[in-house]
Short mmCIF file of N, CA and C in Angstrom, two decimals:
data_model
loop_
_atom_site.label_atom_id
_atom_site.label_comp_id
_atom_site.label_asym_id
_atom_site.label_seq_id
_atom_site.Cartn_x
_atom_site.Cartn_y
_atom_site.Cartn_z
N MET A 233 -2.14 -1.44 15.09
CA MET A 233 -0.94 -1.10 14.36
C MET A 233 -1.05 0.34 13.89
N SER A 234 -0.02 1.12 14.15
CA SER A 234 -0.05 2.49 13.67
C SER A 234 0.46 2.54 12.24
N ALA A 235 -0.20 3.30 11.44
CA ALA A 235 0.20 3.42 10.03
C ALA A 235 1.37 4.38 9.92
N SER A 236 2.39 3.98 9.19
CA SER A 236 3.49 4.91 8.95
C SER A 236 3.03 5.93 7.92
N ARG A 237 3.56 7.10 8.01
CA ARG A 237 3.15 8.16 7.09
C ARG A 237 4.18 8.29 5.98
N VAL A 238 3.74 8.16 4.77
CA VAL A 238 4.59 8.36 3.60
C VAL A 238 4.04 9.55 2.86
N ASN A 239 4.84 10.59 2.74
CA ASN A 239 4.41 11.77 2.00
C ASN A 239 4.76 11.59 0.54
N ARG A 240 3.82 11.08 -0.22
CA ARG A 240 4.04 10.87 -1.65
C ARG A 240 3.80 12.16 -2.39
N ASN A 241 4.64 12.40 -3.36
CA ASN A 241 4.45 13.55 -4.24
C ASN A 241 3.75 13.05 -5.49
N PHE A 242 2.53 13.47 -5.68
CA PHE A 242 1.76 13.04 -6.84
C PHE A 242 1.97 13.97 -8.02
N GLY A 243 2.96 14.83 -7.93
CA GLY A 243 3.28 15.71 -9.05
C GLY A 243 2.14 16.63 -9.44
N GLY A 244 1.34 17.02 -8.49
CA GLY A 244 0.22 17.91 -8.79
C GLY A 244 -1.01 17.21 -9.36
N ALA A 245 -0.90 15.88 -9.56
CA ALA A 245 -2.05 15.14 -10.09
C ALA A 245 -3.15 15.07 -9.04
N PRO A 246 -4.41 15.16 -9.46
CA PRO A 246 -5.50 15.06 -8.48
C PRO A 246 -5.53 13.69 -7.83
N LYS A 247 -5.94 13.65 -6.57
CA LYS A 247 -6.04 12.40 -5.81
C LYS A 247 -7.48 12.19 -5.38
N ILE A 248 -7.85 10.93 -5.23
CA ILE A 248 -9.16 10.57 -4.70
C ILE A 248 -8.93 9.51 -3.64
N ARG A 249 -9.56 9.66 -2.49
CA ARG A 249 -9.47 8.65 -1.43
C ARG A 249 -10.40 7.50 -1.78
N MET A 250 -9.88 6.28 -1.68
CA MET A 250 -10.68 5.10 -1.98
C MET A 250 -10.72 4.22 -0.74
N ILE A 251 -11.91 3.85 -0.33
CA ILE A 251 -12.08 2.97 0.83
C ILE A 251 -12.56 1.63 0.31
N VAL A 252 -11.89 0.56 0.73
CA VAL A 252 -12.24 -0.78 0.26
C VAL A 252 -12.46 -1.71 1.45
N CYS A 253 -13.25 -2.73 1.24
CA CYS A 253 -13.44 -3.78 2.24
C CYS A 253 -12.66 -5.00 1.77
N ILE A 254 -11.86 -5.55 2.66
CA ILE A 254 -11.02 -6.71 2.35
C ILE A 254 -11.15 -7.70 3.50
N GLU A 255 -11.12 -8.99 3.17
CA GLU A 255 -11.25 -10.02 4.19
C GLU A 255 -10.18 -9.85 5.27
N LYS A 256 -10.57 -10.13 6.51
CA LYS A 256 -9.68 -9.95 7.66
C LYS A 256 -8.38 -10.73 7.50
N HIS A 257 -8.46 -11.98 7.03
CA HIS A 257 -7.24 -12.78 6.93
C HIS A 257 -6.27 -12.19 5.90
N THR A 258 -6.79 -11.54 4.87
CA THR A 258 -5.93 -10.91 3.88
C THR A 258 -5.20 -9.72 4.49
N ILE A 259 -5.91 -8.92 5.26
CA ILE A 259 -5.29 -7.77 5.93
C ILE A 259 -4.26 -8.23 6.95
N GLU A 260 -4.55 -9.30 7.68
CA GLU A 260 -3.58 -9.81 8.65
C GLU A 260 -2.29 -10.25 7.96
N LYS A 261 -2.41 -10.93 6.81
CA LYS A 261 -1.23 -11.34 6.05
C LYS A 261 -0.49 -10.12 5.51
N LEU A 262 -1.24 -9.14 5.03
CA LEU A 262 -0.63 -7.91 4.53
C LEU A 262 0.14 -7.20 5.64
N ASP A 263 -0.46 -7.10 6.82
CA ASP A 263 0.20 -6.44 7.94
C ASP A 263 1.49 -7.16 8.34
N GLN A 264 1.49 -8.49 8.30
CA GLN A 264 2.71 -9.25 8.60
C GLN A 264 3.79 -8.93 7.56
N PHE A 265 3.39 -8.88 6.30
CA PHE A 265 4.34 -8.59 5.23
C PHE A 265 4.90 -7.18 5.38
N VAL A 266 4.03 -6.20 5.62
CA VAL A 266 4.46 -4.81 5.75
C VAL A 266 5.37 -4.66 6.97
N GLU A 267 5.06 -5.34 8.06
CA GLU A 267 5.91 -5.27 9.26
C GLU A 267 7.30 -5.82 8.96
N ALA A 268 7.38 -6.88 8.18
CA ALA A 268 8.69 -7.45 7.80
C ALA A 268 9.48 -6.44 6.98
N ILE A 269 8.80 -5.69 6.12
CA ILE A 269 9.48 -4.65 5.34
C ILE A 269 10.04 -3.60 6.28
N ARG A 270 9.26 -3.18 7.27
CA ARG A 270 9.70 -2.16 8.23
C ARG A 270 10.92 -2.61 9.01
N GLU A 271 10.99 -3.90 9.34
CA GLU A 271 12.14 -4.41 10.09
C GLU A 271 13.41 -4.33 9.25
N ARG A 272 13.29 -4.58 7.95
CA ARG A 272 14.46 -4.53 7.06
C ARG A 272 14.82 -3.10 6.67
N ARG A 273 13.80 -2.27 6.48
CA ARG A 273 14.01 -0.90 6.01
C ARG A 273 13.15 0.05 6.84
N PRO A 274 13.69 0.52 7.96
CA PRO A 274 12.91 1.45 8.80
C PRO A 274 12.43 2.65 7.98
N GLY A 275 11.21 3.06 8.24
CA GLY A 275 10.61 4.17 7.50
C GLY A 275 9.87 3.72 6.26
N GLN A 276 9.97 2.45 5.93
CA GLN A 276 9.26 1.89 4.78
C GLN A 276 8.11 1.04 5.29
N GLY A 277 7.33 0.52 4.40
CA GLY A 277 6.26 -0.39 4.79
C GLY A 277 4.98 0.31 5.18
N ASN A 278 4.28 0.80 4.20
CA ASN A 278 3.03 1.51 4.42
C ASN A 278 1.92 0.72 3.73
N ARG A 279 0.91 0.33 4.49
CA ARG A 279 -0.16 -0.51 3.95
C ARG A 279 -0.83 0.11 2.73
N SER A 280 -1.21 1.37 2.81
CA SER A 280 -1.92 1.99 1.69
C SER A 280 -1.01 2.14 0.46
N GLU A 281 0.27 2.42 0.69
CA GLU A 281 1.19 2.52 -0.44
C GLU A 281 1.38 1.16 -1.10
N PHE A 282 1.42 0.10 -0.31
CA PHE A 282 1.53 -1.25 -0.86
C PHE A 282 0.32 -1.55 -1.74
N VAL A 283 -0.86 -1.23 -1.26
CA VAL A 283 -2.09 -1.50 -2.02
C VAL A 283 -2.11 -0.66 -3.30
N ARG A 284 -1.71 0.61 -3.22
CA ARG A 284 -1.67 1.47 -4.40
C ARG A 284 -0.73 0.90 -5.46
N GLN A 285 0.46 0.46 -5.03
CA GLN A 285 1.41 -0.12 -5.97
C GLN A 285 0.88 -1.42 -6.57
N ALA A 286 0.23 -2.23 -5.75
CA ALA A 286 -0.33 -3.50 -6.24
C ALA A 286 -1.40 -3.24 -7.30
N ILE A 287 -2.23 -2.24 -7.09
CA ILE A 287 -3.27 -1.89 -8.07
C ILE A 287 -2.61 -1.45 -9.38
N GLU A 288 -1.60 -0.58 -9.28
CA GLU A 288 -0.93 -0.11 -10.49
C GLU A 288 -0.25 -1.24 -11.24
N GLU A 289 0.42 -2.15 -10.52
CA GLU A 289 1.09 -3.28 -11.16
C GLU A 289 0.07 -4.20 -11.84
N LYS A 290 -1.04 -4.46 -11.18
CA LYS A 290 -2.09 -5.32 -11.75
C LYS A 290 -2.66 -4.68 -13.02
N MET A 291 -2.89 -3.37 -12.98
CA MET A 291 -3.43 -2.69 -14.15
C MET A 291 -2.44 -2.73 -15.31
N GLN A 292 -1.15 -2.59 -15.03
CA GLN A 292 -0.15 -2.67 -16.10
C GLN A 292 -0.17 -4.04 -16.75
N ARG A 293 -0.28 -5.09 -15.94
CA ARG A 293 -0.31 -6.45 -16.49
C ARG A 293 -1.59 -6.70 -17.29
N GLU A 294 -2.72 -6.29 -16.74
CA GLU A 294 -4.02 -6.59 -17.35
C GLU A 294 -4.34 -5.69 -18.55
N CYS A 295 -3.85 -4.47 -18.53
CA CYS A 295 -4.22 -3.50 -19.56
C CYS A 295 -3.15 -3.34 -20.63
N ALA A 296 -2.08 -4.09 -20.54
CA ALA A 296 -0.97 -3.94 -21.50
C ALA A 296 -1.31 -4.53 -22.85
#
């Protein structure tokens, strides 16, 4: 699967690349979900952006 490129503007904030290991079945389910997003909204559906948003949402819930 080719990754779509999303040029996010981080507003000049520093970025760090994070590499994670995730179970294969989880990635397969994620890829199916992201592909469904792409079918509904071409140009959308980026795996790394989905994971970034999920981390931020989880932190908001847990750290609130």
